[in-house]
PDB file of C-alpha atoms and ligand atoms in Angstrom:
ATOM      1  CA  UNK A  93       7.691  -5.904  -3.950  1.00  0.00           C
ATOM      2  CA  UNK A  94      10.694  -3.575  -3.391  1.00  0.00           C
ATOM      3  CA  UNK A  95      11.562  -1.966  -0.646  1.00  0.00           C
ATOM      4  CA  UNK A  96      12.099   2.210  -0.677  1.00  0.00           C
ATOM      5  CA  UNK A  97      14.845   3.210   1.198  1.00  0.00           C
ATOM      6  CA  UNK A  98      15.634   0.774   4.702  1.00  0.00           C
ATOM      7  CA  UNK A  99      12.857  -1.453   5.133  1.00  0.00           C
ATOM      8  CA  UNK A 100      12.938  -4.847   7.442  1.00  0.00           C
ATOM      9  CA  UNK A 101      13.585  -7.632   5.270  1.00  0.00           C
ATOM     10  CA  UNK A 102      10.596  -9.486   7.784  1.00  0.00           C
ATOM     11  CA  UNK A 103       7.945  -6.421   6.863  1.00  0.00           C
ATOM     12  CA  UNK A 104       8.612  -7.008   3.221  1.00  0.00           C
ATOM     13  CA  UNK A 105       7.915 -10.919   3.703  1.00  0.00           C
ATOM     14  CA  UNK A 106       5.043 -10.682   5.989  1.00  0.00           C
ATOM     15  CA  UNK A 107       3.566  -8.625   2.724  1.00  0.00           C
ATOM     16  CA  UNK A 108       4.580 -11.029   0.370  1.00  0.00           C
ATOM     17  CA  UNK A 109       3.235 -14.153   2.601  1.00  0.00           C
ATOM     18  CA  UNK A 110      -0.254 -12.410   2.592  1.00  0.00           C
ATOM     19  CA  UNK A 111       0.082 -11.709  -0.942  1.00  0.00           C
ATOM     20  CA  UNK A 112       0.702 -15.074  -2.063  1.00  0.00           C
ATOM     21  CA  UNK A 113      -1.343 -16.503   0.514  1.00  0.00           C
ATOM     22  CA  UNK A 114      -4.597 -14.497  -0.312  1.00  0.00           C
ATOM     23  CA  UNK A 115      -4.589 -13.840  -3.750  1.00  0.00           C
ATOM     24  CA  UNK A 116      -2.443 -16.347  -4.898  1.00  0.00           C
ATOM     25  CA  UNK A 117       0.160 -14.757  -6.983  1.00  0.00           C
ATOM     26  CA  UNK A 118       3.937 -15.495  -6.331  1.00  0.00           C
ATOM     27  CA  UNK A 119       5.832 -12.420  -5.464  1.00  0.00           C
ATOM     28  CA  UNK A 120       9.656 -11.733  -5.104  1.00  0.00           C
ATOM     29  CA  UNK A 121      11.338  -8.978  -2.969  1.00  0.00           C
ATOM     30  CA  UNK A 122      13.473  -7.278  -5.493  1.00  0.00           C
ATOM     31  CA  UNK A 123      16.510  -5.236  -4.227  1.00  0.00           C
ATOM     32  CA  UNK A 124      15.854  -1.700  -2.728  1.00  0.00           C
ATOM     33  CA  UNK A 125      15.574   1.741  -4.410  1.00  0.00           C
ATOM     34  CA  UNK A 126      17.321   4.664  -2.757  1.00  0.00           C
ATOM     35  CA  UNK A 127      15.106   7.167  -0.860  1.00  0.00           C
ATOM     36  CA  UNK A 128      12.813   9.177  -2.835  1.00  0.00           C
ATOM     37  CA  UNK A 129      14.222  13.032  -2.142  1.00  0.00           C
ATOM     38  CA  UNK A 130      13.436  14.109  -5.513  1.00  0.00           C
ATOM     39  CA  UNK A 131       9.024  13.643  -4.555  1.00  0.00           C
ATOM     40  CA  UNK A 132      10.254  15.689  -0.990  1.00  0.00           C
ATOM     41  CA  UNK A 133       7.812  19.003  -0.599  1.00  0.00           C
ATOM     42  CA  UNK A 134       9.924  21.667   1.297  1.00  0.00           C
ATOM     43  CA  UNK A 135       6.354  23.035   2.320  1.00  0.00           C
ATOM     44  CA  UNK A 136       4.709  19.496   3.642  1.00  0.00           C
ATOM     45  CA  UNK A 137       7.726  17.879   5.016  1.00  0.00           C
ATOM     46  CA  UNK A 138       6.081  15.026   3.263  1.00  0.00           C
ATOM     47  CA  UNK A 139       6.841  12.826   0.308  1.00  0.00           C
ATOM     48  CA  UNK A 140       4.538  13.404  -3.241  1.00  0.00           C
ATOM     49  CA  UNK A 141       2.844  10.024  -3.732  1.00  0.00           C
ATOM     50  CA  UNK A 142       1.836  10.499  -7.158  1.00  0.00           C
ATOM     51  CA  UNK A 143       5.512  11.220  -7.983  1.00  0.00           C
ATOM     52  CA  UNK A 144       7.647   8.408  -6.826  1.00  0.00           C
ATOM     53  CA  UNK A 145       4.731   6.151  -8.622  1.00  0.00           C
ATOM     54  CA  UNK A 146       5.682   8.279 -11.845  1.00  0.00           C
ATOM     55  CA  UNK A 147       9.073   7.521 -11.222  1.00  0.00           C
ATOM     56  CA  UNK A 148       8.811   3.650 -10.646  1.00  0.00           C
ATOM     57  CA  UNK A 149       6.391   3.436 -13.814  1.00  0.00           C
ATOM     58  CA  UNK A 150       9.209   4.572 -15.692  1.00  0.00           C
ATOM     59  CA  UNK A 151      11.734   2.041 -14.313  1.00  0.00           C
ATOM     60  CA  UNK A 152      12.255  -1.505 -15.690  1.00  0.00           C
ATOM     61  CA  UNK A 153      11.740  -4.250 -13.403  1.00  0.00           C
ATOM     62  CA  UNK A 154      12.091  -7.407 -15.396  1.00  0.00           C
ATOM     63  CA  UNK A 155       8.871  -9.425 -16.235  1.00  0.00           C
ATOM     64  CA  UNK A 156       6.893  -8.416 -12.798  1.00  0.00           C
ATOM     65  CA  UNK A 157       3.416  -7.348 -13.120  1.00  0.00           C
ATOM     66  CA  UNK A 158       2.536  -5.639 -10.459  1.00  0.00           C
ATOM     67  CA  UNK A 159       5.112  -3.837  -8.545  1.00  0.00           C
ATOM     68  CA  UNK A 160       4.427  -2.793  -4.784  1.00  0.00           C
ATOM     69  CA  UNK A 161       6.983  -0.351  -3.113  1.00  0.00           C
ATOM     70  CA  UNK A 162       7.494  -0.435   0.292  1.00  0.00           C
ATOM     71  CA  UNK A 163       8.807   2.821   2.471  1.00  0.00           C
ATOM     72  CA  UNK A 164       9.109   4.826   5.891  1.00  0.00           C
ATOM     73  CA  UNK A 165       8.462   7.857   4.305  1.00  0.00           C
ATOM     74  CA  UNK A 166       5.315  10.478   5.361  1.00  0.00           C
ATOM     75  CA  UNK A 167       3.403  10.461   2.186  1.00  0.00           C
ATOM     76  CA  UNK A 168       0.485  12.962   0.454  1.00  0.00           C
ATOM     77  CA  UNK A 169      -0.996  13.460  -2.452  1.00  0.00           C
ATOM     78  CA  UNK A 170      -2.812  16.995  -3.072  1.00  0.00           C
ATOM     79  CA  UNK A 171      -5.963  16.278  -1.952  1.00  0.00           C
ATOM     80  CA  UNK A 172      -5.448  14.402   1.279  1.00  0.00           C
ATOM     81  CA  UNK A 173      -3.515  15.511   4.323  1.00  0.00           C
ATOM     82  CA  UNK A 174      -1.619  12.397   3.978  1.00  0.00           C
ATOM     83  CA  UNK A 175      -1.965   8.917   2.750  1.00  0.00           C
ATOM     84  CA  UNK A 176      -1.423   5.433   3.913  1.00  0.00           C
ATOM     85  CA  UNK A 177      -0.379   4.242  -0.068  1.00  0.00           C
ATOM     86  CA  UNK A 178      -0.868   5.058  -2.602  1.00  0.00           C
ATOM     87  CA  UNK A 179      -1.843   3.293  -6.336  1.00  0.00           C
ATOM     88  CA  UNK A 180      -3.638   4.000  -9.688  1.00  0.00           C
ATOM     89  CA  UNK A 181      -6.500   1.687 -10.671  1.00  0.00           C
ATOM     90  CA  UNK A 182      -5.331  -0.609 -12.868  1.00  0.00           C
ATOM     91  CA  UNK A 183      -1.718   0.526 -13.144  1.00  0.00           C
ATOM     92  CA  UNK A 184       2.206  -1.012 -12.666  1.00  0.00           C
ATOM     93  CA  UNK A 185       3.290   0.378  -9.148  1.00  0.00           C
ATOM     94  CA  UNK A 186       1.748   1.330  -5.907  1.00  0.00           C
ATOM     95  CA  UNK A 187       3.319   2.235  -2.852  1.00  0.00           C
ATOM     96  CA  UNK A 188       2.909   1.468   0.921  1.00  0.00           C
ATOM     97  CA  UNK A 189       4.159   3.878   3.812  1.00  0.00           C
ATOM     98  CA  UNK A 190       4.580   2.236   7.307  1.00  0.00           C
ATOM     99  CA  UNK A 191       5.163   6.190   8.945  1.00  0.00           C
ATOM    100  CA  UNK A 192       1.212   7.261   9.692  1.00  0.00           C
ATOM    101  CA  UNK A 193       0.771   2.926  10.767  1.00  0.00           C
ATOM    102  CA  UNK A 194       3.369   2.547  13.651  1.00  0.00           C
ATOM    103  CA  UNK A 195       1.221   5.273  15.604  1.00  0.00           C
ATOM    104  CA  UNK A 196      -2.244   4.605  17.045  1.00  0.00           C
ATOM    105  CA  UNK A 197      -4.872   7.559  16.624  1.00  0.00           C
ATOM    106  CA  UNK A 198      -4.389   8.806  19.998  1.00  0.00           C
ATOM    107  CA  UNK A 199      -0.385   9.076  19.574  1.00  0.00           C
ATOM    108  CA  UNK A 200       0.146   5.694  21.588  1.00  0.00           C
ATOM    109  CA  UNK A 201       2.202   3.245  19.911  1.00  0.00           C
ATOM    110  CA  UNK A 202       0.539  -0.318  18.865  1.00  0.00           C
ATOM    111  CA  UNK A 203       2.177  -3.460  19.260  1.00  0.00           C
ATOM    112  CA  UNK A 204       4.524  -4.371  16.159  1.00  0.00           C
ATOM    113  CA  UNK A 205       1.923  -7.681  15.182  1.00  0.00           C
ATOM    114  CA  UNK A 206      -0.857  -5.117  14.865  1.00  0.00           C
ATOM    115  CA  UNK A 207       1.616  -2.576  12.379  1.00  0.00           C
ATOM    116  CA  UNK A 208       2.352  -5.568  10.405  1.00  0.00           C
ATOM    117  CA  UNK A 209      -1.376  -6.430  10.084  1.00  0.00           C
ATOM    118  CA  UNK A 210      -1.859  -3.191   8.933  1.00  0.00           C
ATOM    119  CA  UNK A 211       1.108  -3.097   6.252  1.00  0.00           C
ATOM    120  CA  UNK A 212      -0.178  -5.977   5.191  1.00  0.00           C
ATOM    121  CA  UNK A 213      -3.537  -4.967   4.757  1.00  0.00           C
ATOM    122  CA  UNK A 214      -2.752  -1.794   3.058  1.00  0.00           C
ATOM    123  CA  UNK A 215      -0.465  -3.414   0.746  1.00  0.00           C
ATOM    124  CA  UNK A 216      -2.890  -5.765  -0.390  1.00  0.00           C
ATOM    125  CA  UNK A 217      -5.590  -2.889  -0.743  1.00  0.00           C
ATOM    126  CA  UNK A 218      -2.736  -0.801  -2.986  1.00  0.00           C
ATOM    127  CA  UNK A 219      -2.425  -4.101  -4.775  1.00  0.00           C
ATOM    128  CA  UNK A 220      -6.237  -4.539  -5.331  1.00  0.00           C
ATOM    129  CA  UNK A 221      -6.576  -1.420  -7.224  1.00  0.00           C
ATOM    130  CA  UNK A 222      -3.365  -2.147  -9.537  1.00  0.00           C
ATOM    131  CA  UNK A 223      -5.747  -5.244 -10.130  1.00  0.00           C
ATOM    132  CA  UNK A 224      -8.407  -2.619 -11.309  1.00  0.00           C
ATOM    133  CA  UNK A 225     -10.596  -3.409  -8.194  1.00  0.00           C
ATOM    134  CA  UNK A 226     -12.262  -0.159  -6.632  1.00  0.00           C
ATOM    135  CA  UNK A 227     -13.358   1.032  -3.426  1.00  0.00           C
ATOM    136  CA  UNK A 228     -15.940  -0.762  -1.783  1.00  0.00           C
ATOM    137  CA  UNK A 229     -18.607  -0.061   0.091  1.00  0.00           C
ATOM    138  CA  UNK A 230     -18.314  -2.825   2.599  1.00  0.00           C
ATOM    139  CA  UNK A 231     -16.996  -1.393   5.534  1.00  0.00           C
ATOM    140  CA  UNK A 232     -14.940  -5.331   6.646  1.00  0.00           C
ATOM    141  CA  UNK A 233     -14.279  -5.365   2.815  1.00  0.00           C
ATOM    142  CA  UNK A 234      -9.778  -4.976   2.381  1.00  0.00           C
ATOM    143  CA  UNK A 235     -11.430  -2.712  -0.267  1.00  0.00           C
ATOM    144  CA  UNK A 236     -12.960  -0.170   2.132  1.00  0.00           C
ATOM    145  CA  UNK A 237     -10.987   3.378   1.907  1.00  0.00           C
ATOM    146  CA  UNK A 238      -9.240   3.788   4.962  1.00  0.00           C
ATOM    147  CA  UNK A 239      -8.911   7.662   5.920  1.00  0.00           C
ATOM    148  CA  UNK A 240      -7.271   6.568   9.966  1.00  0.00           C
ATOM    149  CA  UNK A 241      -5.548   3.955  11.105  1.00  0.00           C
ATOM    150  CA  UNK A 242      -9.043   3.240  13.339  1.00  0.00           C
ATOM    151  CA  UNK A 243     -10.208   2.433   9.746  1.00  0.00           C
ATOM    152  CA  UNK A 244      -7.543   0.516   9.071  1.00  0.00           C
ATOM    153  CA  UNK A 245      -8.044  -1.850  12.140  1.00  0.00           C
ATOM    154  CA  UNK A 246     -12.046  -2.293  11.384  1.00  0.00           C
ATOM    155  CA  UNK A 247     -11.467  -3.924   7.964  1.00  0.00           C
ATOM    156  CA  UNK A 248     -10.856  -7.176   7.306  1.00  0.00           C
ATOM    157  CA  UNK A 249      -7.593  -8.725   5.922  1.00  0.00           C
ATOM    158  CA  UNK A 250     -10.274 -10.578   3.308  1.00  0.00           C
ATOM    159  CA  UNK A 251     -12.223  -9.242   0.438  1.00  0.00           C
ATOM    160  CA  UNK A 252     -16.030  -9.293   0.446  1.00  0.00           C
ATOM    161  CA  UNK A 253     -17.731 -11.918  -1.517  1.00  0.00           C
ATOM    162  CA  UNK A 254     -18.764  -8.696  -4.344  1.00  0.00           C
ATOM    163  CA  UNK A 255     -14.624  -8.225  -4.907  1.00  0.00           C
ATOM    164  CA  UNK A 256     -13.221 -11.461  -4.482  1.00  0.00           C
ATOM    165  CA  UNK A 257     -15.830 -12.309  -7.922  1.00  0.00           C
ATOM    166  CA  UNK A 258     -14.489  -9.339  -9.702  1.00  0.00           C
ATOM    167  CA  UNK A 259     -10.746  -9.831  -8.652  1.00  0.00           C
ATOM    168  CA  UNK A 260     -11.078 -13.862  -9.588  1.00  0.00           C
ATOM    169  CA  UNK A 261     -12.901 -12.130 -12.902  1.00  0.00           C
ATOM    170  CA  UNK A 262      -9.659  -9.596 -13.287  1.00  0.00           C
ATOM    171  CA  UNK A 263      -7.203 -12.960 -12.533  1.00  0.00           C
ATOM    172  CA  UNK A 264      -9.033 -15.335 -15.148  1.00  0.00           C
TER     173      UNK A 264
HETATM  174 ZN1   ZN B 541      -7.900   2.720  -1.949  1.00  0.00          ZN
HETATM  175 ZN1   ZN B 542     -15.603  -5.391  -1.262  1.00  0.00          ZN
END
């Protein structure tokens, strides 16, 4: 996990906790990047998804796996107005924005336990595909796409019975 720009050092652990904790891997925070201004689009005032993953696949980060970044930046990629992370199936890095979770859908602003549920929840979804694990039907399943943060909320922080198989397949 590293964090993107200024990030709470508790946000980053309550990701790793759930991380280790539900699909047991051991995870480190490693130290932050600096913001990503070169993926800014003058014309969407938001931050390119696609490229900051570009960028972080081409940076070393020791012997980690799996590497999850962690920002406060608005992100997009083309096709979507805007997106809560962002990761390829099956690659290196994935990323996690908390700016579209620390709003509710009808502007009101949730609790700070319910925004860390749903860091958490993304960031283990991000982290399922990097595992090669695809969407799922299964609306509970943490592998349901998640368009709102209404979405978000309705899954589960578990996989269905269908992906934890295929990611316990993927993990040998
Ligand atoms: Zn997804
Ligand atoms: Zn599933």
């Amino acid at each position: 996990m590293i964090p993107v720009g200024d990030v709470p050092e508790s946000t980053l652990q309550i990701i790793a906790d759930n991380i280790t904790g539900r699909f047991k891997l051991t995870t480190q925070i490693l130290p932050p990047l600096e913001q990503p201004e070169y993926a800014f689009d003058e014309r969407r005032l938001q931050y390119n998804a696609g490229i900051i993953i570009e960028a972080m696949e081409a940076m070393q980060f020791g012997n980690h796996d799996k590497v999850i970044g962690v920002l406060n930046n608005d992100l997009f990629i083309p096709i979507f107005t805007h997106v809560f992370g962002e990761a390829r199936q099956g690659g290196k890095c994935g990323l996690v924005s908390l700016f579209r979770l620390m709003k509710n859908s009808d502007g009101s602003t949730p609790p700070k336990s319910l925004v860390l549920e749903r860091v958490a929840k993304v960031a283990l979804h991000e982290l399922g595909h990097l595992l090669d694990l695809l969407h799922c039907e299964h609306k509970k399943c943490l592998m349901h796409f998640s368009g709102g943060v209404d979405e978000v909320d309705n899954m589960s922080l578990e996989l269905c019975e269908y992906c934890t198989i295929y990611l316990q397949d993927k993990l040998g």
